[in-house]
Coordinates of C-alpha atoms in Angstrom, one line a residue:
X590 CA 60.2 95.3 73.2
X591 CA 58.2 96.7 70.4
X592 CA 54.5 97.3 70.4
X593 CA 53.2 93.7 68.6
X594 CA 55.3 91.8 71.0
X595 CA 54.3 93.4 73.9
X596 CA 50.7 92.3 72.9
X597 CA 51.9 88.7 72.1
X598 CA 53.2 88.5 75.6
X599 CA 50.1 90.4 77.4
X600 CA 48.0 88.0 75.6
X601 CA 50.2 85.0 76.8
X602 CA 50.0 85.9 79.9
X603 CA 46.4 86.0 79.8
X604 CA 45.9 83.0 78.4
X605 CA 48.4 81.3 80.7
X606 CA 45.9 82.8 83.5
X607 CA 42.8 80.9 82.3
X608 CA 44.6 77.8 81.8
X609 CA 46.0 77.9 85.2
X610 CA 43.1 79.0 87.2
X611 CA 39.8 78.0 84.6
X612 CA 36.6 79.2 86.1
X613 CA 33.3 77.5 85.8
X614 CA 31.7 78.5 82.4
X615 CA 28.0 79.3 83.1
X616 CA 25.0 80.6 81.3
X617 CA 23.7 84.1 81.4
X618 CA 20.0 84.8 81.3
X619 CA 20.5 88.4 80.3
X620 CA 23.1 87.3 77.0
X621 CA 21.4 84.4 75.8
X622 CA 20.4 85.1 72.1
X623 CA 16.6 84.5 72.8
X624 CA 16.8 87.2 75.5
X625 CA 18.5 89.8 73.5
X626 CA 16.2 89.1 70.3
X627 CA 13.1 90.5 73.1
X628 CA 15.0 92.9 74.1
X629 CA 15.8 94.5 70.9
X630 CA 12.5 94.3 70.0
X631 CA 11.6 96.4 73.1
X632 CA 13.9 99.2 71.7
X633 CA 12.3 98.9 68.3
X634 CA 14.7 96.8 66.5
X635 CA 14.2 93.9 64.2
X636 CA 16.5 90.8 64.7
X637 CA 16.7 87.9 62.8
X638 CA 14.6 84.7 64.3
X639 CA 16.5 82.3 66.2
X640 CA 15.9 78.7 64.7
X641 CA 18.2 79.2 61.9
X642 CA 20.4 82.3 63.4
X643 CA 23.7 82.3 63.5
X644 CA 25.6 82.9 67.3
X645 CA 28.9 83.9 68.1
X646 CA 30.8 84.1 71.2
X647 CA 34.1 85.7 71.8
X648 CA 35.8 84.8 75.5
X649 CA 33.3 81.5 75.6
X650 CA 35.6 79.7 78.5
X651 CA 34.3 75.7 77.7
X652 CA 31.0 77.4 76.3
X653 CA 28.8 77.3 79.2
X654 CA 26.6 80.0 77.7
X655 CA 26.2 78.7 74.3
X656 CA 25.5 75.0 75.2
X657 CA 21.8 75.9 76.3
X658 CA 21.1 77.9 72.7
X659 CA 22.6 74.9 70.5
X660 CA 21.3 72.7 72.2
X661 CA 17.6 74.2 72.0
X662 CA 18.2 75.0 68.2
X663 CA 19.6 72.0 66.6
X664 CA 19.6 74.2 63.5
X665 CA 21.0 77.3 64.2
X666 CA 24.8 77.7 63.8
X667 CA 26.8 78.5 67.1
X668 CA 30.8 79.1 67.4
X669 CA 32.7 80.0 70.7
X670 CA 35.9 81.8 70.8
X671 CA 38.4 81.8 73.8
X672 CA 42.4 81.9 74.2
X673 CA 42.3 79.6 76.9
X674 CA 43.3 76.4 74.9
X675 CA 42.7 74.7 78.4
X676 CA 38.8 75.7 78.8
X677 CA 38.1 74.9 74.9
X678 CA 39.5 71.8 75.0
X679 CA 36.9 70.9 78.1
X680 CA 34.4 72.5 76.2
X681 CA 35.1 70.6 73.4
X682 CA 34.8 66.9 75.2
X683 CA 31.5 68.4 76.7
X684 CA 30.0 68.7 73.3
X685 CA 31.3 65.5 72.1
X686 CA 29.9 63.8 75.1
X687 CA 26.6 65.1 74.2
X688 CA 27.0 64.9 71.0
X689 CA 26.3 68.8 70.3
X690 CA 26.1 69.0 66.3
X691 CA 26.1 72.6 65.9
X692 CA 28.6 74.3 68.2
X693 CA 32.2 74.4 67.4
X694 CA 34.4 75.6 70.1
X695 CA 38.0 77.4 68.8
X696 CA 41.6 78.3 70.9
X697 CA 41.7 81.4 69.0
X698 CA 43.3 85.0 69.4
X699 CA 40.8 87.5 68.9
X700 CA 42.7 89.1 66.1
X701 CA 43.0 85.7 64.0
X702 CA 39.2 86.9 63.6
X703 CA 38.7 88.6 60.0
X704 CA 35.7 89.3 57.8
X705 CA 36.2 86.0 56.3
X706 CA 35.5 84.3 59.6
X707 CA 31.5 84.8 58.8
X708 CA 29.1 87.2 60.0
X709 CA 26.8 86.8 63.0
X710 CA 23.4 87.7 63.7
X711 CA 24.1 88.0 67.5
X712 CA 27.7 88.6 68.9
X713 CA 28.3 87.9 72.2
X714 CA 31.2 89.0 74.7
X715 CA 30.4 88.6 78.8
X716 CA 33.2 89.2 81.0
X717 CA 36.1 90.2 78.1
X718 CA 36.5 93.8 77.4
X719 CA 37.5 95.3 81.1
X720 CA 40.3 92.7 81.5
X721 CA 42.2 93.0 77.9
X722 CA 44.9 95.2 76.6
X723 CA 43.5 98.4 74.3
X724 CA 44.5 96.4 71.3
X725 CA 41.7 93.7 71.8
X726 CA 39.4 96.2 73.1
X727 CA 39.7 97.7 69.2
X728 CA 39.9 94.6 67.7
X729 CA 36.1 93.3 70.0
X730 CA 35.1 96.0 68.3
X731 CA 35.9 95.8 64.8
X732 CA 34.4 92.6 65.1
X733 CA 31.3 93.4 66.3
X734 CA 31.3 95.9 62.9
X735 CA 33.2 93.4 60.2
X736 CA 31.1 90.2 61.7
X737 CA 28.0 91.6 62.5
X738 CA 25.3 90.7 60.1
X739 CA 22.8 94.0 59.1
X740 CA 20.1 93.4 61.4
X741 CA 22.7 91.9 64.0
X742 CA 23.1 92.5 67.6
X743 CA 26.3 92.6 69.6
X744 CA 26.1 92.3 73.4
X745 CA 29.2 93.6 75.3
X746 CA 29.4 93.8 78.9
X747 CA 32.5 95.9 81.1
X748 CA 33.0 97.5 84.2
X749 CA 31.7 100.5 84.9
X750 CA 32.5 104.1 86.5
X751 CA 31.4 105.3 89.2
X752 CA 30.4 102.2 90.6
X753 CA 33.6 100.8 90.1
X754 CA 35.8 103.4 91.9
X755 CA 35.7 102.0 95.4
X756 CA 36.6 98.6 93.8
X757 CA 40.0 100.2 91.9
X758 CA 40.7 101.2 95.8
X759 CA 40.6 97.8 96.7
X760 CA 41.9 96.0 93.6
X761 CA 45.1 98.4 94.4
X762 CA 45.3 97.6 97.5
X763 CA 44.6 93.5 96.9
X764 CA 47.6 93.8 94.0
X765 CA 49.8 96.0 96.2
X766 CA 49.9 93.8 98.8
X767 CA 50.3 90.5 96.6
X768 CA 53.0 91.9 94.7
X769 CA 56.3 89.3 94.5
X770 CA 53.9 86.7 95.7
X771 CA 55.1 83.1 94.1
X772 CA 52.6 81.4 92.6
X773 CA 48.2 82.1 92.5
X774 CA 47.6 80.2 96.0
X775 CA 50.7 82.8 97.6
X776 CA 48.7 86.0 96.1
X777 CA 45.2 84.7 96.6
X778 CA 45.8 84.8 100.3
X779 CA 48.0 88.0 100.2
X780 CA 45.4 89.6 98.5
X781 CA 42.5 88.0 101.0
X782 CA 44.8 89.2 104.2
X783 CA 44.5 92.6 102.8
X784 CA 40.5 92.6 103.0
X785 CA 40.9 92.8 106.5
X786 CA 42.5 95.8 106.5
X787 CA 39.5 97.2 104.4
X788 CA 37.2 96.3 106.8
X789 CA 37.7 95.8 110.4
X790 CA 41.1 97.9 109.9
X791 CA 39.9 101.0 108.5
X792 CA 40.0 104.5 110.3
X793 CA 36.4 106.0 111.3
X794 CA 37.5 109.0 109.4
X795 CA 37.6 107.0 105.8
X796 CA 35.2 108.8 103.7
X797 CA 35.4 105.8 101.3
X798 CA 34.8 103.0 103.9
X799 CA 31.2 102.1 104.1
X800 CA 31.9 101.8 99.9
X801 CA 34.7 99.7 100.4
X802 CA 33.1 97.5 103.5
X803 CA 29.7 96.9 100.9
X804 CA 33.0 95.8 98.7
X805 CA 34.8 93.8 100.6
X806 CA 31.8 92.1 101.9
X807 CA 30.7 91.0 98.2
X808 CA 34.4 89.8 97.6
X809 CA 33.6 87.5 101.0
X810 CA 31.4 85.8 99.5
X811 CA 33.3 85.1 96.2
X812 CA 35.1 82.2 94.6
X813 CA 38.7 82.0 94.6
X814 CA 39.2 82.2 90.9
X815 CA 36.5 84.9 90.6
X816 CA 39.0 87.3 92.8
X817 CA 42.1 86.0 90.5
X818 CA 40.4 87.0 87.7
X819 CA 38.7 90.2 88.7
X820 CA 40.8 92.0 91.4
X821 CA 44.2 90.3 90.2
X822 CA 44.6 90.0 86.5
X823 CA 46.8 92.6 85.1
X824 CA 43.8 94.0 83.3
X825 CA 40.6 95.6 85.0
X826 CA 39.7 99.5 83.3
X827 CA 36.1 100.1 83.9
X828 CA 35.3 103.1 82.2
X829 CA 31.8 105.5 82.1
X830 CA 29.2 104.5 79.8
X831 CA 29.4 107.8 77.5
X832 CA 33.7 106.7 77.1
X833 CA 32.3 102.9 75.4
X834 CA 29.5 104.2 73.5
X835 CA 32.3 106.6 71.9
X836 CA 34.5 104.1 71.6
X837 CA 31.9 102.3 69.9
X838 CA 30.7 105.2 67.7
X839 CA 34.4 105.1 66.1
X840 CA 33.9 101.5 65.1
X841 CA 30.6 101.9 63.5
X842 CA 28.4 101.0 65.7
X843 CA 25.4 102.3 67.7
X844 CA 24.6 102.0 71.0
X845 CA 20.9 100.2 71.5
X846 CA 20.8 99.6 75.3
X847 CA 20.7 97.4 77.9
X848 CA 20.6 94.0 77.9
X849 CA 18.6 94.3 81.5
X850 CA 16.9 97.0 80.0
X851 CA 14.6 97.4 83.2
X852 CA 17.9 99.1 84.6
X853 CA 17.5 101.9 82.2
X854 CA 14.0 103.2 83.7
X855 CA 14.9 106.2 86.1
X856 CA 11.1 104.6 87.6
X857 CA 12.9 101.3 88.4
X858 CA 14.9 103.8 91.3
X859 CA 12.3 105.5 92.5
X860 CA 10.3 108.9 92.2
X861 CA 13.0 110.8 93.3
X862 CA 15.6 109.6 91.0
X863 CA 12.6 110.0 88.2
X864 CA 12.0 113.1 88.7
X865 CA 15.7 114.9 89.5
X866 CA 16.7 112.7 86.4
X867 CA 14.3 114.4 84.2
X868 CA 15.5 117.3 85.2
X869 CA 18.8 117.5 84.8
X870 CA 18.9 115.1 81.9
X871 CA 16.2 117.3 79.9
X872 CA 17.0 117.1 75.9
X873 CA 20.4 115.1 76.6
X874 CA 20.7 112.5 74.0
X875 CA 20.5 108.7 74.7
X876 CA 23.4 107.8 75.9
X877 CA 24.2 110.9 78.2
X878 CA 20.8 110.3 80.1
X879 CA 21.7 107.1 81.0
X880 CA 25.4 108.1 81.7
X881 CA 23.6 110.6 84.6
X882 CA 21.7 107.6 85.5
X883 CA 24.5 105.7 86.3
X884 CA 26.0 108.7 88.2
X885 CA 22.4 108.9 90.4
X886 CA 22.2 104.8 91.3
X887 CA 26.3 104.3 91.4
X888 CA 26.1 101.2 88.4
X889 CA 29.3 99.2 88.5
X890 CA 28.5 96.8 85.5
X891 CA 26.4 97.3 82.2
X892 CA 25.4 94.8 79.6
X893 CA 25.2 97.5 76.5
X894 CA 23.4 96.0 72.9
X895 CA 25.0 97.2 69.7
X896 CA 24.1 97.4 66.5
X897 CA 25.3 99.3 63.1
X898 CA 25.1 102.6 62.9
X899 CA 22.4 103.0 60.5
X900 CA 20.0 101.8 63.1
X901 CA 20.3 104.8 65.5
X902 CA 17.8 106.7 64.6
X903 CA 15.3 104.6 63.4
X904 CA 15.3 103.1 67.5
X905 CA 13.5 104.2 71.1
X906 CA 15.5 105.5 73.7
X907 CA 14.0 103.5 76.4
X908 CA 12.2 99.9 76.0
X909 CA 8.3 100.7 74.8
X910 CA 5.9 99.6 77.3
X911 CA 3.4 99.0 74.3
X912 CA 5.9 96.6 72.4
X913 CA 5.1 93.7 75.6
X914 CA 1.9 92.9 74.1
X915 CA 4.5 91.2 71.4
X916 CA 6.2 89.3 73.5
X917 CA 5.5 85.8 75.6
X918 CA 6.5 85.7 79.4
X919 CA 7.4 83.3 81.9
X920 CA 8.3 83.4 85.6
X921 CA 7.9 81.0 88.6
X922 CA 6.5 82.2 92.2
X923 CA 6.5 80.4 95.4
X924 CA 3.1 81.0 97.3
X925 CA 4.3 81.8 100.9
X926 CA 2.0 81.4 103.7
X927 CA -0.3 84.0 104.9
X928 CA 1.3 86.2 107.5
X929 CA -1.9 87.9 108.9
X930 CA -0.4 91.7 107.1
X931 CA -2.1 91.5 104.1
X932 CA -2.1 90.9 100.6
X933 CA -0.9 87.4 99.0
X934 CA 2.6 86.9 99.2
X935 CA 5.3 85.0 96.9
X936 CA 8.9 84.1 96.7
X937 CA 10.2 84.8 93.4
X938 CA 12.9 82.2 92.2
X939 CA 15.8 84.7 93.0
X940 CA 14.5 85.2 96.5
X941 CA 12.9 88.2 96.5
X942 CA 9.2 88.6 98.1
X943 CA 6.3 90.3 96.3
X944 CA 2.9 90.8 98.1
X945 CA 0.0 92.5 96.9
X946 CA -4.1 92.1 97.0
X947 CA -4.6 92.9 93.7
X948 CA -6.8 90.8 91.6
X949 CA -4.8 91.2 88.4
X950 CA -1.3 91.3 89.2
X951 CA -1.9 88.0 91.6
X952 CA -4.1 86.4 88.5
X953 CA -0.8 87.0 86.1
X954 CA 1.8 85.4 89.1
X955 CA -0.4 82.4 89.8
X956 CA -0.9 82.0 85.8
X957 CA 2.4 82.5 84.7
X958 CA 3.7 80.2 87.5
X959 CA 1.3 77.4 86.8
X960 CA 2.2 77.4 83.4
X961 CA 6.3 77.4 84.2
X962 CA 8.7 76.7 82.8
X963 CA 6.1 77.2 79.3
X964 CA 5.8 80.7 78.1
X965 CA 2.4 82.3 77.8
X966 CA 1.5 85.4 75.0
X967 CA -0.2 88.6 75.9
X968 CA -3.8 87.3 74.6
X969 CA -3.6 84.3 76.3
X970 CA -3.0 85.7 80.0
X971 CA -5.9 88.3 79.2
X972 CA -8.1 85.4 78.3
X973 CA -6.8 83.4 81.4
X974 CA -7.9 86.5 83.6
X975 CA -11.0 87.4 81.5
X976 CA -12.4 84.1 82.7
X977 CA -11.6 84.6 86.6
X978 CA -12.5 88.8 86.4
X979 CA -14.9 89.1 84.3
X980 CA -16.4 92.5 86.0
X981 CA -12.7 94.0 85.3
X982 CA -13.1 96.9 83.0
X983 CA -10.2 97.4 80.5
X984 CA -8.8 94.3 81.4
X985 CA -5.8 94.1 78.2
X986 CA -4.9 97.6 79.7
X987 CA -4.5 96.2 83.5
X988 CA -2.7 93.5 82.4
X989 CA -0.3 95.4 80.6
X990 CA 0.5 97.8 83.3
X991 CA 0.6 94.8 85.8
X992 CA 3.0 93.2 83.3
X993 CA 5.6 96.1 82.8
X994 CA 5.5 96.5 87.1
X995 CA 6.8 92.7 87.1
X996 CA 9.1 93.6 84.2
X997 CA 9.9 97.0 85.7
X998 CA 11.4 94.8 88.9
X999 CA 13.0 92.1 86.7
X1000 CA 10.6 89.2 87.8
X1001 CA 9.9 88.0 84.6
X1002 CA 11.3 85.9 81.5
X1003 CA 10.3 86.8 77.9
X1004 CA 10.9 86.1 74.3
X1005 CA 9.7 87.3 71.0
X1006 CA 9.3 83.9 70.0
X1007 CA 7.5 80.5 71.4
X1008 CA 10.8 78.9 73.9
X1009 CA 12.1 75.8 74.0
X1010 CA 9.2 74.7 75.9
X1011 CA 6.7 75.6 73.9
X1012 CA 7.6 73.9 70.9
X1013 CA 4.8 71.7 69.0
X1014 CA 4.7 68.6 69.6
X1015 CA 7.5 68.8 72.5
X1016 CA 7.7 65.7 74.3
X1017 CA 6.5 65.3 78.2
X1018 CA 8.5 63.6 80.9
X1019 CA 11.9 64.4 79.6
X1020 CA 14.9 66.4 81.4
X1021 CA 16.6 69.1 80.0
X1022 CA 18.6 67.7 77.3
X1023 CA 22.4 67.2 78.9
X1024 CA 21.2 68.0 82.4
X1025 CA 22.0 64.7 84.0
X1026 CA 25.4 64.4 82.4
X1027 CA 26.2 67.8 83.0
X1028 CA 24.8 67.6 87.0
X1029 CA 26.9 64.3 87.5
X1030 CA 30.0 65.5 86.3
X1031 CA 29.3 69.0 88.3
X1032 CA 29.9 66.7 91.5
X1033 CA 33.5 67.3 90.7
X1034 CA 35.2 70.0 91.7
X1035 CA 37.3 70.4 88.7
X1036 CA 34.7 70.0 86.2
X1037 CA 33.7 73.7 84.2
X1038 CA 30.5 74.0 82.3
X1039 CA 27.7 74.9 84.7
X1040 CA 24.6 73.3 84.6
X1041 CA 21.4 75.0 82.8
X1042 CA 18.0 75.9 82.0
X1043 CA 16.3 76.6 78.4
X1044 CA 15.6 80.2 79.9
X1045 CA 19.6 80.5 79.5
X1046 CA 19.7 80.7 83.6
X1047 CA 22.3 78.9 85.7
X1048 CA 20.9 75.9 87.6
X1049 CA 22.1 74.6 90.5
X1050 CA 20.0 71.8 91.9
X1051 CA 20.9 70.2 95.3
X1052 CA 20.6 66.9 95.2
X1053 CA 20.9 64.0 97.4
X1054 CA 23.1 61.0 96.3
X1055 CA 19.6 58.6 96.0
X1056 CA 18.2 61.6 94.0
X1057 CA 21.9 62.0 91.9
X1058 CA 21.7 58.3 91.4
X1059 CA 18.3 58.4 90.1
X1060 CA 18.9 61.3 87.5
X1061 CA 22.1 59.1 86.0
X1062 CA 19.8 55.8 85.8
X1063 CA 17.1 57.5 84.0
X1064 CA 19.3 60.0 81.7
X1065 CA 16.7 62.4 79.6
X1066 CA 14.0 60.0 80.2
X1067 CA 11.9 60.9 83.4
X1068 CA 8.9 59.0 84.3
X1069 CA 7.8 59.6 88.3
X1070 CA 7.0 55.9 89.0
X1071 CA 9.5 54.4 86.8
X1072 CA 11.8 56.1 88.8
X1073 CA 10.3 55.3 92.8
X1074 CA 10.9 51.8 91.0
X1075 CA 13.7 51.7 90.6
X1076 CA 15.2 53.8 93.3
X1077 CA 13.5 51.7 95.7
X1078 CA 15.1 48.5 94.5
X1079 CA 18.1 50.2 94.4
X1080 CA 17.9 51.4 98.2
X1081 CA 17.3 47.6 99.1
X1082 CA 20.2 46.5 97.3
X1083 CA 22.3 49.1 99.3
X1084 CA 23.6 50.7 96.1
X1085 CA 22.8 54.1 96.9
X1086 CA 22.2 55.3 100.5
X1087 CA 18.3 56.8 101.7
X1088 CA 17.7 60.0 103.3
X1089 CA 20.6 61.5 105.3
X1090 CA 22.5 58.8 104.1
X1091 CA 20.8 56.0 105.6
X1092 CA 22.1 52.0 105.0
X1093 CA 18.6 50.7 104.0
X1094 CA 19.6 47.5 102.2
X1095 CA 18.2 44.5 102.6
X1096 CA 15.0 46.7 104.0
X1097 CA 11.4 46.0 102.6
X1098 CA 8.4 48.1 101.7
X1099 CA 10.4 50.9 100.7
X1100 CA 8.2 52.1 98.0
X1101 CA 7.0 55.3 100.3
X1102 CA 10.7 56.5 101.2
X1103 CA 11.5 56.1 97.1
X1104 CA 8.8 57.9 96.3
X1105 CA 9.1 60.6 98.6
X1106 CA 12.2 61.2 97.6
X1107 CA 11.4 61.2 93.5
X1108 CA 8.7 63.8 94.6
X1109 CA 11.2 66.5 96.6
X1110 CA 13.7 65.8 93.2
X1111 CA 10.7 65.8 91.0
X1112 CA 9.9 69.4 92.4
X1113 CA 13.5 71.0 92.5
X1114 CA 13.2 69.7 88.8
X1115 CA 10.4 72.0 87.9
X1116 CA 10.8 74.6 90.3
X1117 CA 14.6 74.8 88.1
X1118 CA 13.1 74.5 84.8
X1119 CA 14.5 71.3 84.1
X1120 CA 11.8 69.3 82.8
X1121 CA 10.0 69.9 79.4
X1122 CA 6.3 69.4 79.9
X1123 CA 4.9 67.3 83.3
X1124 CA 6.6 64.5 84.8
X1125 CA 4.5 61.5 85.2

């Protein structure tokens, strides 16, 4: 078998994968084209604005992480790429069903992709380049060169070394032990039987085992098509930073950073990783401090920006703390009750806990978190805290530090731009556009584009079948006592069953239970992101 129709069959048998076993396209926070525009600007690169830009995807599955971008810019130009015929074809009734203008999905091998395919202002490929052949590594590549417009960004994510070393040990193991298996449902639970070996069966004298345990203990907790398609496929070569950024190099491009470019700041570790870092990394270029970074925290994943070559010099080596006051913010904070040690606390929407007694950093997280899911500018948080502190003395430069601690930790959203929320004129008491058909469909099992937020996060919102009911009946259209309304005649009627799935037809004076019920949805709505302005 020669060398073209050993790639014809590789390919095949990847594609035949993702038809077989498609997994549930979802959105990205850290690759949405909003997110990467800030982000580049952090680095000192100009990008081109989003309302007209143009957005491609390569490995786009049904296009879960372009749906929330087109459907935010109805005049921006999005195309997704995948060689799951299967996945686009989903993809494709999605966006027909929501009748999605601007986003054309394509069953396409990544080397039918040319010059004359178009260039791209921002090119984006999540979850592709560990798990091809070499060939389509080159040819992600030259795309990102060839179709990459000249203030473009690419954003390419891949497994990384030395993170990833304990999971080759397992993923050998997993495929060792599956091997001659059947058919997918035969080697899924091969491959699981062998994660007891790696954890309850392993020797006390295993230098690797408490790496392979924290492993194993992640892969618990894992989908079955997430293990199919990470530990099984017949592609999975992470490799070290410093080995893609040459890679890279060759094709033209320029390594920028990271799309989570809080993850580059040795600070983000810790003092002591701060300080050996600068150390040992002292006068290293870019690319080889960060690869010693990665050596110092054990990264297993990165989410690297590229752009052309001709950019490298004229960008920073780490995001400019300064360059915040350009951008707007957003984040969401649960106030948790006091308990008696101090300090305010909150819950942050990914379930971590921050508590501190200090007047500015509380003033930004109570102001930022009334204002959610809106964004709010530099200026207008100072003047939001000038009025409540007036006594505090340089307040633009406390808010700034406070600001890049929230950032520092990953707390916060932000754009270069006004979002989707903050668009004049936007209409109140309206879902996200596509959210109730996409959250009704997501009660199947077999369905596979996630549900979304305009902050390019996957949503998913609990709901009880009263509250699912009442989301269908009022579609994009959400008005608070429309809705107790008509859930409560709907309860009486028995067409939909109350709290804990209570039979309350025929029942009167059900006003209260609707009600209550449209409130706790109501909530989970905003608390999601979900609703553009405030529900009435």
């Amino acid at each position: 078998m020669n060398a073209p129709e050993l790639l014809d069959l590789q390919n095949r048998q990847i594609e035949s994968a993702y038809d077989t076993k498609p997994y549930t396209s979802q959105a990205f926070s850290y690759a949405g084209p909003g997110h990467l525009r800030a982000v580049a600007h952090l680095y000192g690169m100009q990008t081109v604005p989003l309302a007209q830009a143009r957005v491609l995807e390569l490995g786009c599955a049904s296009g879960g992480n372009l749906l929330p971008f087109a459907l935010a810019y109805p005049d921006a130009t999005v195309v997704g790429v995948d060689i799951s015929s299967v996945q686009i074809a989903h993809g494709r009734q999605v966006v027909q069903d929501l009748g999605v203008g601007n986003l054309q999905l394509h069953a396409l091998d990544l080397h039918a992709i040319t010059a004359e395919f178009g260039q791209f202002d921002y090119i984006i490929v999540h979850g592709v380049f560990s798990w091809v052949p070499p060939e389509v590594k080159q040819a992600i590549l030259r795309i990102c060169r060839e179709n990459l417009s000249p203030l473009g960004v690419a954003y390419v994510s891949y497994n990384t070394y030395p993170g990833w070393k304990a999971g080759d040990v397992v993923r050998d193991a997993m495929l060792m032990h599956s091997h001659g298996a059947q058919d997918d449902d035969e080697r899924l639970a091969r491959a699981r039987a062998m994660l007891g070996l790696l954890t309850d069966g392993l020797a006390g004298e295993n230098r690797l085992g408490s790496s392979m345990r924290a492993v194993v203990e992640s892969l618990n907790a894992q989908s079955d098509y997430y293990i199919i398609h990470e530990y099984l496929e017949q592609f999975n070569t992470p490799c070290y930073l410093v080995e893609f950024a040459d890679m890279a190099a060759q094709a033209g491009l320029a390594y920028l950073g990271d799309a989570e470019p809080h993850g580059e700041l040795a600070a983000s570790y810790g003092q002591n990783v701060q300080l050996h870092l600068s150390l040992v990394a002292l006068g290293q270029p870019k690319v080889m401090r960060q690869q010693y970074l990665d050596f110092a925290v054990g990264r297993n994943f990165r989410k690297t920006l590229l752009v052309h070559e001709r950019h490298a010099d004229a960008t920073q080596s780490l995001p400019e703390q300064e360059r915040l006051r350009d951008l707007r913010f957003a984040c969401y904070f649960e106030n948790l009750q006091d308990d008696g040690q101090g300090g305010q606390r909150y819950l942050s929407q990914r379930g971590r806990e921050l508590r501190s007694n200090d007047p500015v950093l509380t003033g930004l997280i109570n102001a930022l978190s009334q204002a959610w899911p809106q964004s709010l500018s530099f200026d207008s948080l100072c003047s939001t805290l000038g009025a409540t502190l007036p006594d505090c003395a340089d307040l633009e430069a406390a808010v700034l530090q406070k600001l890049f601690i929230l950032f520092r930790h990953g707390l916060l959203h932000y754009t270069l731009e006004p979002s989707p929320y903050d668009a004049p004129g936007q209409t109140a008491n309206r879902l996200i556009p596509g959210f109730a058909y996409l959250h009704q469909h997501n009660q199947d099992p077999a369905f596979t584009t996630g549900c979304f937020n305009f902050w390019h996060e996957p949503v998913r919102l609990q709901t009880e079948p009263a509250q699912t009911w009442v989301l269908g009946a009022l579609n994009e259209s959400f008005n608070i006592r429309q809705a107790s309304q008509s859930l409560a005649k709907a309860l009486q009627r028995g067409s939909v069953p109350g709290p804990n799935g209570q039979d309350m037809s025929g029942q009167r004076n059900l006003d209260a239970v609707a009600q209550s019920m449209v409130q706790r949805l109501v909530a989970g709505l905003r608390r999601c992101g979900l609703v553009m302005g405030s529900p009435k």
